CSV table of C-alpha atoms and ligand atoms in Angstrom, one decimal:
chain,number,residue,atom,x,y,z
A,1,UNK,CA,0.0,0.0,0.0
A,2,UNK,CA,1.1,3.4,-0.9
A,3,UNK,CA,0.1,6.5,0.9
A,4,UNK,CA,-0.1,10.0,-0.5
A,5,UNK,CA,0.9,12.6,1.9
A,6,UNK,CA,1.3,16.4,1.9
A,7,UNK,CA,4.5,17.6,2.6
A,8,UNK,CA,5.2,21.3,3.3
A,9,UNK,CA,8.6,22.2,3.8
A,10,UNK,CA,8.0,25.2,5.1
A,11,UNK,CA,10.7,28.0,5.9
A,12,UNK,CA,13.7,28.5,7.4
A,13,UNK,CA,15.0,25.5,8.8
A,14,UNK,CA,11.9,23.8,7.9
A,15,UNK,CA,13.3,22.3,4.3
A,16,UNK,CA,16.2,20.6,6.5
A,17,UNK,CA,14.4,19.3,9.1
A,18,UNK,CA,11.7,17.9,6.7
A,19,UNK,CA,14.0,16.4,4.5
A,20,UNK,CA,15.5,14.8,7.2
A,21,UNK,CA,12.0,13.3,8.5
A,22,UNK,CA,11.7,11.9,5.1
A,23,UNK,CA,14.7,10.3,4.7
A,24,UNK,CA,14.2,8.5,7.8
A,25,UNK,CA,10.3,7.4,6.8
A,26,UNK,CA,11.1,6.4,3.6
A,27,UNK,CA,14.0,3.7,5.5
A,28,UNK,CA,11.1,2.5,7.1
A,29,UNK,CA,10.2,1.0,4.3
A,30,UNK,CA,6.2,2.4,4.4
A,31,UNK,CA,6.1,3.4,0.9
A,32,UNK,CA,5.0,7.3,1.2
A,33,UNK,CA,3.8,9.1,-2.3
A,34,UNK,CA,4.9,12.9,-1.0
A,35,UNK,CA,2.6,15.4,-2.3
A,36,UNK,CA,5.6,18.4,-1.7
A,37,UNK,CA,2.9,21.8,-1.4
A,38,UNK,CA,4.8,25.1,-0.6
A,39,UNK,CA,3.8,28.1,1.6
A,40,UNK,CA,4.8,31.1,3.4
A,41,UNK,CA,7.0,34.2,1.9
A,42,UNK,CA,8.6,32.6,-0.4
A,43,UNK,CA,5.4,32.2,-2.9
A,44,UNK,CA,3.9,35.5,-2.0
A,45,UNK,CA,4.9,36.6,-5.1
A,46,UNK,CA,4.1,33.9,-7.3
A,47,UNK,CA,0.5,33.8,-5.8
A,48,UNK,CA,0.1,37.0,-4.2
A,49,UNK,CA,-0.5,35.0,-1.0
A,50,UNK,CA,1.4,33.3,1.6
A,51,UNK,CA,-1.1,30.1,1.6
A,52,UNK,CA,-2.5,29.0,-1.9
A,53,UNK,CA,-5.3,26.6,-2.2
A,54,UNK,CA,-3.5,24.5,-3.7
A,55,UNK,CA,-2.3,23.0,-0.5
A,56,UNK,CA,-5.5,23.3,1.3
A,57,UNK,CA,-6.6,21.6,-1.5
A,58,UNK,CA,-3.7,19.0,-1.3
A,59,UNK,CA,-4.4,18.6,2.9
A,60,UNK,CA,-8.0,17.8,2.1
A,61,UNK,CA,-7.3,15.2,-1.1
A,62,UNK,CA,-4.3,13.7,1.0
A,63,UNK,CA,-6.0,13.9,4.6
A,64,UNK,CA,-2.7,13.5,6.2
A,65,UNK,CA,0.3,15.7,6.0
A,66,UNK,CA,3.3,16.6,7.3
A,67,UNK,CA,5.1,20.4,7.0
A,68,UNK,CA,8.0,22.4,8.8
A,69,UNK,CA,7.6,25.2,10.3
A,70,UNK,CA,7.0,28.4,8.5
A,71,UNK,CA,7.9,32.2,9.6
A,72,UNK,CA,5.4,34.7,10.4
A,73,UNK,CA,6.1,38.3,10.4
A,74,UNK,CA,6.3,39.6,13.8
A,75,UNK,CA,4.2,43.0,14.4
A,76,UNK,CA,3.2,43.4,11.0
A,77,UNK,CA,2.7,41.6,7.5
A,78,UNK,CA,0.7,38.5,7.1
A,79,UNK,CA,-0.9,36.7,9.0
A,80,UNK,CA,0.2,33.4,10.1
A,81,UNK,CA,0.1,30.7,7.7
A,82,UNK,CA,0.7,27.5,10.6
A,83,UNK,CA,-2.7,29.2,12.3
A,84,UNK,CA,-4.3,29.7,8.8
A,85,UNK,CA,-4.0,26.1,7.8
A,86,UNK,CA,-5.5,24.9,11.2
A,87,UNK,CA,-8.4,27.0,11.1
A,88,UNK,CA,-9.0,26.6,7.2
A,89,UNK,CA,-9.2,23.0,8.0
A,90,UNK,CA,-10.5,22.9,11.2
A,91,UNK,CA,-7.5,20.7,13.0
A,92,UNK,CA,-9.1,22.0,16.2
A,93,UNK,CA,-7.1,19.6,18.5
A,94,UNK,CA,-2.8,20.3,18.9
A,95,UNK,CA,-1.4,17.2,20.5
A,96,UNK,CA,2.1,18.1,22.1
A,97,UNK,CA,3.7,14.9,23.9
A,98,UNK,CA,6.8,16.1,26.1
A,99,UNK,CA,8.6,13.1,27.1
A,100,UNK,CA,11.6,12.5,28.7
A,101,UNK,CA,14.2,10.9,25.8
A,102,UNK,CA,16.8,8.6,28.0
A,103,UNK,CA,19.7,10.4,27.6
A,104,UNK,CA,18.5,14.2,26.8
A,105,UNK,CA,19.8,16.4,29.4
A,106,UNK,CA,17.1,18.1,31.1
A,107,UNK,CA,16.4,19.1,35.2
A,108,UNK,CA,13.9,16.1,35.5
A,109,UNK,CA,13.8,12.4,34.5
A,110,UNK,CA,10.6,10.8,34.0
A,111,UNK,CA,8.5,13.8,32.7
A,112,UNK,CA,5.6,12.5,30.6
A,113,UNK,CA,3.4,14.9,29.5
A,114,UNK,CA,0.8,15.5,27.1
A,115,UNK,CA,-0.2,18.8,25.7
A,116,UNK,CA,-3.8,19.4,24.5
A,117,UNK,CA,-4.3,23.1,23.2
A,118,UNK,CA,-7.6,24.4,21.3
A,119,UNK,CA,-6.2,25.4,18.3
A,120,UNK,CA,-8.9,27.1,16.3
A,121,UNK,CA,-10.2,30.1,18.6
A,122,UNK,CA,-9.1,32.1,21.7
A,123,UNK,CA,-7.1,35.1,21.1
A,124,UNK,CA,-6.0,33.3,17.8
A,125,UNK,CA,-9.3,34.2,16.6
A,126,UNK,CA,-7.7,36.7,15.1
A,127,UNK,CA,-9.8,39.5,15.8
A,128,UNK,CA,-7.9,42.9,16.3
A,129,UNK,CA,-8.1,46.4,15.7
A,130,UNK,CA,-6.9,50.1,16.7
A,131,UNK,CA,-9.0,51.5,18.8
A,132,UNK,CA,-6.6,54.7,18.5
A,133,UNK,CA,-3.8,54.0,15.8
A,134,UNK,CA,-0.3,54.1,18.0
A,135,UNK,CA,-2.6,54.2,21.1
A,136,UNK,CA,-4.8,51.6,21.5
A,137,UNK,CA,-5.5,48.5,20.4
A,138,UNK,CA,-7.5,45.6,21.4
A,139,UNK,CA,-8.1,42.1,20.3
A,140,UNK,CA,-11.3,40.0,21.0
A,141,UNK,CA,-10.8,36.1,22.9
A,142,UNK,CA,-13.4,33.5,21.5
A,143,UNK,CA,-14.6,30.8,23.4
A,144,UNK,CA,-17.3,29.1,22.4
A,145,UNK,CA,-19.1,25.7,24.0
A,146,UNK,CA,-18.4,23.9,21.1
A,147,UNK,CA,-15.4,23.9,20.6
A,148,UNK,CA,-14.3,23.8,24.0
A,149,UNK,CA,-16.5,20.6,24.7
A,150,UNK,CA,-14.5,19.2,21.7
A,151,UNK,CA,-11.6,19.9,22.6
A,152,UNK,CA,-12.2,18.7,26.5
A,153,UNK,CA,-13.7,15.7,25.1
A,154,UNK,CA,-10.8,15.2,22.5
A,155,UNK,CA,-8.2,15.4,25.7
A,156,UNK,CA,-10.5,12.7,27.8
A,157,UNK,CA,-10.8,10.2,24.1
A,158,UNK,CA,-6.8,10.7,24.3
A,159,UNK,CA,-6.3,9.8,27.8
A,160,UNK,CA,-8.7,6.6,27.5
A,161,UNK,CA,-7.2,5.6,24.5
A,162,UNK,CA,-3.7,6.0,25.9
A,163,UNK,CA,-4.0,4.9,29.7
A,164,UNK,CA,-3.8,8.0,31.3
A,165,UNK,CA,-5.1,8.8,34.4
A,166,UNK,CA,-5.3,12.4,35.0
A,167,UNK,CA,-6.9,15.5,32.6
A,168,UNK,CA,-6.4,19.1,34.0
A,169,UNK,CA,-8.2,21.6,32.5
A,170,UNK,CA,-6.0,24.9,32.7
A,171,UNK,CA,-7.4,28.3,32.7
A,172,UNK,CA,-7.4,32.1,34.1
A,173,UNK,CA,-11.4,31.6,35.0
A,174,UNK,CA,-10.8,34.0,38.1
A,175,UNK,CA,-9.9,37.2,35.7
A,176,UNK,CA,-11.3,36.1,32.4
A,177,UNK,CA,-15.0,34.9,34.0
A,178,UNK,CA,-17.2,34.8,30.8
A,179,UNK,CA,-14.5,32.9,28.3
A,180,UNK,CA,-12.3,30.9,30.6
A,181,UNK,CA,-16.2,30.3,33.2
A,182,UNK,CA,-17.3,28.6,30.2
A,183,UNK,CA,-13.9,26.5,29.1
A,184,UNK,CA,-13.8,25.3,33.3
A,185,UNK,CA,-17.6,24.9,33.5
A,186,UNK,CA,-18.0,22.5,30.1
A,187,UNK,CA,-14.2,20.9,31.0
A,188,UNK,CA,-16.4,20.0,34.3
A,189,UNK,CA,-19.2,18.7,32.6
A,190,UNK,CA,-17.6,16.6,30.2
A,191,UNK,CA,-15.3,15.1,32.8
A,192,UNK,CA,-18.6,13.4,34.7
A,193,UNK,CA,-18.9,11.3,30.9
A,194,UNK,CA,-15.4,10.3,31.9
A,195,UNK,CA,-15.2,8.4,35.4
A,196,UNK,CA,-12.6,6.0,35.1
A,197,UNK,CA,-10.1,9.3,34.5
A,198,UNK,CA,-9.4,11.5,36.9
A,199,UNK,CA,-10.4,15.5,36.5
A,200,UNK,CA,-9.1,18.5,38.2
A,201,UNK,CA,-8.4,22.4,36.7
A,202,UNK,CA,-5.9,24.9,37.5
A,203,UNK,CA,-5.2,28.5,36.9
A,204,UNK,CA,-2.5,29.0,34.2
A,205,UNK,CA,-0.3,31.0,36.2
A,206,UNK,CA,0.1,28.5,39.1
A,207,UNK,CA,0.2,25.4,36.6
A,208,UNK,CA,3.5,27.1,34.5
A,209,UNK,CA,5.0,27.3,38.6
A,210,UNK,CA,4.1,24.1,39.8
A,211,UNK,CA,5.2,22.2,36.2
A,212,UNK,CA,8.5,23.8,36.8
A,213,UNK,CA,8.6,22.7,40.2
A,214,UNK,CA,6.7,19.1,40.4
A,215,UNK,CA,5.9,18.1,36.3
A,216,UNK,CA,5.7,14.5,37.6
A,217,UNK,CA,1.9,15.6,39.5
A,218,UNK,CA,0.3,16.7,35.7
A,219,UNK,CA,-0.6,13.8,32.8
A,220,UNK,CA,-2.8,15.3,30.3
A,221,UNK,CA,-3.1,19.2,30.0
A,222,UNK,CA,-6.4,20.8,28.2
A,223,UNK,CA,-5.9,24.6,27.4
A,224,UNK,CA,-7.3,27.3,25.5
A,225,UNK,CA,-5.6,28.0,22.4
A,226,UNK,CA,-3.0,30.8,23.6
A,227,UNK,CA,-2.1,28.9,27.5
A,228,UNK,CA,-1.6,26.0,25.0
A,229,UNK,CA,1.0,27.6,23.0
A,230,UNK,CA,3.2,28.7,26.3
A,231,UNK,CA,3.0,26.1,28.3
A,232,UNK,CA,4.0,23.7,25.4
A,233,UNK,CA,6.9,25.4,24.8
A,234,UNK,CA,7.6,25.3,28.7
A,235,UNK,CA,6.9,21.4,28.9
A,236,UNK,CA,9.4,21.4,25.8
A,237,UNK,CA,12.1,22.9,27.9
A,238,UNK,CA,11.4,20.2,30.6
A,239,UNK,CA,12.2,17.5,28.4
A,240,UNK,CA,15.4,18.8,26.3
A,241,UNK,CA,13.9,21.9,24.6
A,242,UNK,CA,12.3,22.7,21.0
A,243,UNK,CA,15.1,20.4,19.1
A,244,UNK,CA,12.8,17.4,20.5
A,245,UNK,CA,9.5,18.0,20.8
A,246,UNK,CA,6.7,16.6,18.2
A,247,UNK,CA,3.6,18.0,17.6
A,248,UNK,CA,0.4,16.9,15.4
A,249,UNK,CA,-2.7,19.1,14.7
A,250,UNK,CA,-5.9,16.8,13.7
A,251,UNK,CA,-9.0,17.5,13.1
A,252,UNK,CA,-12.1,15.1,12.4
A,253,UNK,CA,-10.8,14.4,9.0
A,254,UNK,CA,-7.5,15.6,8.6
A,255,UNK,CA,-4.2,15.5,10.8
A,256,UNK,CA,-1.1,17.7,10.1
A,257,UNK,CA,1.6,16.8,11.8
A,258,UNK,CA,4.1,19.1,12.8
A,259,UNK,CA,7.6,20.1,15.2
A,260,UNK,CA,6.5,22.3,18.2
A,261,UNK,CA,9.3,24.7,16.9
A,262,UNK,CA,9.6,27.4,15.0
A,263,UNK,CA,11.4,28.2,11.2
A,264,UNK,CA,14.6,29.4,13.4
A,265,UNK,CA,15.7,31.8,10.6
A,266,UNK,CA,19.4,32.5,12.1
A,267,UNK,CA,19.9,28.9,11.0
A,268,UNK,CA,18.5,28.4,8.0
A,269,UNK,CA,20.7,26.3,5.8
A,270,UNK,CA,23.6,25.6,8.1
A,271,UNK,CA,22.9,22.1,8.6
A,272,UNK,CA,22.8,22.6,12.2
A,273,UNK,CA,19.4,21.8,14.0
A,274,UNK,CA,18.0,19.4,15.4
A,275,UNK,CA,16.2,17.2,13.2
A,276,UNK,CA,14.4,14.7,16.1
A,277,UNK,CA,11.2,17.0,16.6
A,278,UNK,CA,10.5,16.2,13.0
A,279,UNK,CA,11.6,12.8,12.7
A,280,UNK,CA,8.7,12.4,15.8
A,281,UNK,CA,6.6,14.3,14.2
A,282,UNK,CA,7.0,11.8,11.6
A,283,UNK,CA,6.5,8.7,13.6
A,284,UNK,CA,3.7,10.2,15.1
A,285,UNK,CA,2.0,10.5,11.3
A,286,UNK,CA,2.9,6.9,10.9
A,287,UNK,CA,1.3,5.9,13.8
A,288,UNK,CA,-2.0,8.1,12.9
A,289,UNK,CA,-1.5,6.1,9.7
A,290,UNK,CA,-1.5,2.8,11.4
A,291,UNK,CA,2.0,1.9,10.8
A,292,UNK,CA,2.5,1.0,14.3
A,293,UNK,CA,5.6,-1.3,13.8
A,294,UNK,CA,7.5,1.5,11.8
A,295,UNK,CA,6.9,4.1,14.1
A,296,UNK,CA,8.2,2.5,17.0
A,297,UNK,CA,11.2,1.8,15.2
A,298,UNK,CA,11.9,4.9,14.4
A,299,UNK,CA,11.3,5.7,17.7
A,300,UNK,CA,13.6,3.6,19.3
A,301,UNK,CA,16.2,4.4,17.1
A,302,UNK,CA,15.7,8.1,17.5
A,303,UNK,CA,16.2,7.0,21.2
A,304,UNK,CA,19.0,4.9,20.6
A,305,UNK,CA,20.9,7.6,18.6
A,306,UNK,CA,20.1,10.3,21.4
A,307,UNK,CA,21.5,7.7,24.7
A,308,UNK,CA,24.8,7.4,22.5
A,309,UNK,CA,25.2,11.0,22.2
A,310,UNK,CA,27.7,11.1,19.6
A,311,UNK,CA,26.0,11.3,16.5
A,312,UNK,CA,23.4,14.7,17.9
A,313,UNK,CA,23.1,18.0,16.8
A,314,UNK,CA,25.0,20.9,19.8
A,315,UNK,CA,21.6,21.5,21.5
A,316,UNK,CA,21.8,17.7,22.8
A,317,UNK,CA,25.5,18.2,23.7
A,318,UNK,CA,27.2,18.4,27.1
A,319,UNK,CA,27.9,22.4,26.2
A,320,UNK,CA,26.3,24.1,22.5
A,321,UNK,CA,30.1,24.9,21.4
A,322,UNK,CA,31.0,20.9,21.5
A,323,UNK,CA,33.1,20.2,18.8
A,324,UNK,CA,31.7,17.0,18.3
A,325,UNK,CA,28.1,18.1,17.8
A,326,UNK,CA,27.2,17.1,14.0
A,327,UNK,CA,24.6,18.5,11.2
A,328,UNK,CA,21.3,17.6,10.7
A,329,UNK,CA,21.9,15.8,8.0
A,330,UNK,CA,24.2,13.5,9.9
A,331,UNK,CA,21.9,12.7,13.0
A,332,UNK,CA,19.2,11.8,10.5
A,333,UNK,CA,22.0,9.5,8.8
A,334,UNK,CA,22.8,8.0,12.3
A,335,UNK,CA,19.0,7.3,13.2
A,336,UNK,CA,18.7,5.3,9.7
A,337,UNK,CA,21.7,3.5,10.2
A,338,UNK,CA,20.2,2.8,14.1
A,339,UNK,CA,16.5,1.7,12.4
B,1,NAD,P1,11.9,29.0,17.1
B,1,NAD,O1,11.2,27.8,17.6
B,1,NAD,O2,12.0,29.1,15.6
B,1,NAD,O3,13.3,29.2,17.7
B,1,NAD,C1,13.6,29.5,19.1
B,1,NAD,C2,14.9,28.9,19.5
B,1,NAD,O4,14.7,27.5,19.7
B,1,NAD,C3,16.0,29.0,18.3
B,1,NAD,O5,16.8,30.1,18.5
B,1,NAD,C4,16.8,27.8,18.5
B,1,NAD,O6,17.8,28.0,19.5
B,1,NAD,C5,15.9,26.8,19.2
B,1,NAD,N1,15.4,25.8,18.2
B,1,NAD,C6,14.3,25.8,17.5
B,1,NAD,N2,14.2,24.7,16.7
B,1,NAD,C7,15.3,24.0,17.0
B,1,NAD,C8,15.8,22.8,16.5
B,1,NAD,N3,15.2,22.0,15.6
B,1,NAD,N4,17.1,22.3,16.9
B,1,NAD,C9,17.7,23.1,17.8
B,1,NAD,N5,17.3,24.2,18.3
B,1,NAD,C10,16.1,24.7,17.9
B,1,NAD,O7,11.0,30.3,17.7
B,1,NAD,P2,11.0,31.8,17.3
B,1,NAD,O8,12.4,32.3,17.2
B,1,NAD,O9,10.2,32.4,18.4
B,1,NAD,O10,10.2,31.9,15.9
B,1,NAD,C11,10.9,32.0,14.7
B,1,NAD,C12,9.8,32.0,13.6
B,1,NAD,O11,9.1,30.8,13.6
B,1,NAD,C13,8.7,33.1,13.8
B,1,NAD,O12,8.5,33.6,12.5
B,1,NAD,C14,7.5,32.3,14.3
B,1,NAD,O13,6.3,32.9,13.9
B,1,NAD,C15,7.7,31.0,13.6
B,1,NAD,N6,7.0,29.9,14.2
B,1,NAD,C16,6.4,29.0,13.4
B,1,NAD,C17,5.8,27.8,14.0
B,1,NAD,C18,5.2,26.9,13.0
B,1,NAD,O14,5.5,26.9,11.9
B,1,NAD,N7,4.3,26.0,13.5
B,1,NAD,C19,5.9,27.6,15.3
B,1,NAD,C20,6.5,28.6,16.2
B,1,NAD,C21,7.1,29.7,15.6
């Protein structure tokens, strides 16, 4: 069997750490038809914008895809094309897993975490204006039942499907009553549908301390679409940082799977990053495929690379000026060799 599957390579570091995803698939031996759709600045011109059906269209033909990361303009410009393709296609759910890789350097061992953010409304919504141009502005939060029942229930389907024991629903319903009251109140309700799991909440600002502090108390994190993004990154950083760090944005239909990290632009085309968020990324698409087998390979042999430490990229090294760190290229070489 042959599957077709959408691959954006995205920006920035984004061609390099895709190409390095696919390398390692295609040793798999899954036999992956690559549907290769571009986006972000670089086509602006060509089609006047950033995102051109042609890769929704691709997404929705293919229903699986894979992409790098791709830059957004900071401040002004357009608006971001990662955000754009989740709404457009309604991949409402952004699964982060942070787990401890034997052999990563980080403060804690043991930290297994999953990250569920809304990923379609909240303050990504989108919704600003100038109230007084250079003044004021303001920008309008959307939270809607549906799609925080959703995404609640989506986090409580993961955690039965997965063995976990433990949703907490993460919010700031003390200063934000009306949108974040309604997140807590239907996160409440649908945890009563759910008795075998466990259910408690707690406000954002105390869950970033305590994960810092205790990560081992938290199993599966349900946020708004903003607390989703930060506290992602944070559970990154507690498991080896952004080099690491998978992510996957499905929908009912369609799942694009994707690093946590961004397109990194200082580094673009030095062979240098860390190609492992991607390569997961990649094994998580598998497994959404059902190519179980392959995608624990890969995952044991990204493991298996990462304990040895001598074939990584400087973020996994002792200190980031280590001689021996090696490309991108060259890790990805060393997981295939390890598969
Ligand atoms: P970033 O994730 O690109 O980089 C932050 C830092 O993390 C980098 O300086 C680098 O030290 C480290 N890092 C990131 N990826 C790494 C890797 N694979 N290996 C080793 N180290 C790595 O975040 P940023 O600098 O805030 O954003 C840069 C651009 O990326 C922005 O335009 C932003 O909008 C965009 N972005 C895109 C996505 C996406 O495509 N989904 C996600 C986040 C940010």
């Amino acid at each position: 069997m042959t599957y077709r599957v959408t691959l954006i390579p995205g920006d920035g570091i984004g061609p390099e750490v895709t190409e390095a995803m696919r390398r390692v698939v295609e040793a798999t031996g899954v036999e992956i038809e690559w549907d290769i759709q571009e986006a972000g600045a670089a086509v602006m011109e060509k089609y006047g914008t950033p995102l051109p059906e042609q890769v929704l269209e691709s997404l929705r033909r293919n229903k699986v895809g894979i992409k790098g990361p791709i830059t957004t303009p900071v401040g002004t410009g357009f608006r971001s094309v990662n955000v754009a393709i989740r709404q457009a296609l309604d991949l409402y759910a952004n699964l982060r897993p942070a787990k401890t890789i034997p052999g990563v350097a980080s403060r804690y061992e043991d930290v297994d975490l999953v990250i569920v953010r809304e990923n379609t409304e909240g303050l990504y919504a989108g919704i600003e204006h100038e109230v007084i141009p250079d003044e004021a502005a303001e920008a309008i939060r959307i939270i809607t039942r549906k799609k925080s029942e959703r995404i609640v229930r989506f986090a409580f389907e993961y955690a039965r499907a997965n063995g976990r024991k433990l949703v907490t629903a993460v919010h700031k319903a003390n200063i934000m009553k009306l949108t974040d009251g309604l997140f807590l109140r239907v996160a409440q309700e649908v945890a009563t549908e759910y008795p075998e799991i466990a259910f408690n909440d707690r406000i954002i600002d105390n869950l970033a301390m305590q994960l810092v502090q205790r990560p081992h108390e938290y199993d599966v994190l349900v946020l708004p679409n903003l607390f989703g993004d930060i506290i992602s990154d944070l559970c990154s950083g507690l498991v080896g940082g952004l080099g690491v760090t998978p992510g996957a944005n499905i929908g009912d239909e369609i799942a694009v799977f994707e690093p946590v990290h961004g397109s990194a632009p200082k580094y673009t085309g030095q062979n240098k990053v860390n190609p492992t968020a991607t390569i997961r990324s990649g094994a998580m698409m598998l497994r959404h495929l059902g190519e179980i087998e392959a995608a624990e390979r890969i995952e044991r042999a990204v493991a298996r690379v990462i304990a040895e430490g001598k074939y990584v990229t400087y973020d996994l090294k002792p200190t980031r000026d280590d001689p021996t760190a090696v490309g991108t290229r060259e890790m990805a070489e060393a997981i295939i060799r390890a598969l």
